XYZ file of C-alpha atoms in Angstrom:
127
model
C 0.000 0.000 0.000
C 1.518 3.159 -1.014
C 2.232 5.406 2.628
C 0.087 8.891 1.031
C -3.237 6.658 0.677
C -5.967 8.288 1.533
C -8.979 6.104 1.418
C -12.164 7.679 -0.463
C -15.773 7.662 0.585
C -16.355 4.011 -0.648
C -13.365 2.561 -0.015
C -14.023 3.385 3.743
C -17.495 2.388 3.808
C -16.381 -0.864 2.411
C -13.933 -1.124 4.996
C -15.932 -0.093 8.187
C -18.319 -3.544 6.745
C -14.996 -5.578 6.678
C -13.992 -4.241 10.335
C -17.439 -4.560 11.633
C -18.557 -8.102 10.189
C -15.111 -9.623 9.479
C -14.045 -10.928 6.520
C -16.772 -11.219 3.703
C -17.897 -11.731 0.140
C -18.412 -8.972 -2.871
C -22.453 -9.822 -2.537
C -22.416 -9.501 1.901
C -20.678 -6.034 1.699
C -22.919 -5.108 -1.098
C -25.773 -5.819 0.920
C -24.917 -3.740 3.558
C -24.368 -1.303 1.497
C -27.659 -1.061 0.088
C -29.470 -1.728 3.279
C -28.773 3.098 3.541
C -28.201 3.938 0.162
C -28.430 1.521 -3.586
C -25.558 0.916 -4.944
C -25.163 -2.018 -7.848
C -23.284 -5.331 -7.305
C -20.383 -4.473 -10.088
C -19.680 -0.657 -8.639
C -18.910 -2.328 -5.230
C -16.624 -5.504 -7.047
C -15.145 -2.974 -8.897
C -14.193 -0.910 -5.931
C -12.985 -3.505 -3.993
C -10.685 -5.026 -6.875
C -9.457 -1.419 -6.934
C -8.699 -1.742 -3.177
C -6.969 -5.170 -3.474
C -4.710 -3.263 -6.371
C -3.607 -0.982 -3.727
C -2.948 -2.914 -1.170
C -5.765 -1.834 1.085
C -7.590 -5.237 0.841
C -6.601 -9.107 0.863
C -8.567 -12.047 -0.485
C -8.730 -15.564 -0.578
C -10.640 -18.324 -2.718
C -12.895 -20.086 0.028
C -14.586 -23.115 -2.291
C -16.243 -21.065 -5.267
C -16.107 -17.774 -3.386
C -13.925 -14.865 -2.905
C -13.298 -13.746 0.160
C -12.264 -10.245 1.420
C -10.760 -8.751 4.422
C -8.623 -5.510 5.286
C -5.312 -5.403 4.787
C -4.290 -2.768 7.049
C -6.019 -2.241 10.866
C -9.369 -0.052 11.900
C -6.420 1.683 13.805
C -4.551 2.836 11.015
C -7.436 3.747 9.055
C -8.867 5.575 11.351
C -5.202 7.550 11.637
C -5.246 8.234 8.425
C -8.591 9.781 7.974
C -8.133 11.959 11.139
C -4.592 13.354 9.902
C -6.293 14.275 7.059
C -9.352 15.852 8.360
C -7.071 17.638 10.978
C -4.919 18.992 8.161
C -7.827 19.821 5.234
C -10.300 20.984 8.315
C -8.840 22.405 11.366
C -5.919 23.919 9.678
C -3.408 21.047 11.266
C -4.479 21.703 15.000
C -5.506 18.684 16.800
C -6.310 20.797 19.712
C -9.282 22.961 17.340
C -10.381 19.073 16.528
C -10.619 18.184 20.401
C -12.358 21.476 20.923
C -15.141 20.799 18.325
C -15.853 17.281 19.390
C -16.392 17.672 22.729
C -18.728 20.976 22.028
C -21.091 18.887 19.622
C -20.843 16.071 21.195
C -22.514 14.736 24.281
C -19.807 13.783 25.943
C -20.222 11.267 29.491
C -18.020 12.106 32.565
C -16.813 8.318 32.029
C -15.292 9.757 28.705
C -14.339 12.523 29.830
C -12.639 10.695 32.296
C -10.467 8.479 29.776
C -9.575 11.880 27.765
C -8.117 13.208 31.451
C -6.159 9.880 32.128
C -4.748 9.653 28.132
C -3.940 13.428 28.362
C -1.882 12.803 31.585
C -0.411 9.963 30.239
C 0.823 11.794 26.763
C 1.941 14.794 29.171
C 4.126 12.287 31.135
C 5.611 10.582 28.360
C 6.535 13.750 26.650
C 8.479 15.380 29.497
């Protein structure tokens, strides 16, 4: 997978089914897919051959079908597409990110709790 990818709108839907359900079939993640919004059977084979090209997907013969699964982590996805928002959005300030999410969001003390104990823990490891 080349290090600048940047997945697009479909290549991440397709791979929040893949993180969610596991590994799966062309027809299974098309499914899903058109359980919110229709999409045909060839756009979404198409899409995920594309992803397989890049590296972003792996598959495997399993008797007559073709099985799909992610070829990089929810982790590293999920990196990816904040860096980017952070950088196209919020001007490269993770801090203006922080500040946005937790005024639209409802946000529990439990939560906030964890964001206290991770921002400690990032303080203490950077000193």
């Amino acid at each position: 997978m080349n290090s600048s990818y940047s997945p697009t709108d479909s290549e991440l839907e397709i791979l929040s089914i893949l993180y969610q359900f596991g590994p799966q079939t062309v027809r299974f993640v098309n499914d899903e897919i058109n359980k919110t919004r229709e999409i045909g059977y060839t756009t979404t084979l198409k899409t995920m051959q594309l992803m397989l090209d890049k590296g972003v997907l792996n598959r495997s013969v399993n008797e007559r079908s073709h099985i799909y699964q992610p070829a990089v982590t929810e982790s590293h996805t999920q990196n990816i597409v904040i860096k980017e928002m952070v950088e196209r959005i919020f001007r490269g300030s993770a801090s203006n990110l922080v500040i946005n999410i937790l005024k639209s969001n409802e946000t529990s003390p439990e939560e906030l709790e964890k964001i206290r104990q991770l921002l400690d823990q990032i303080q203490t490891t950077k000193k």
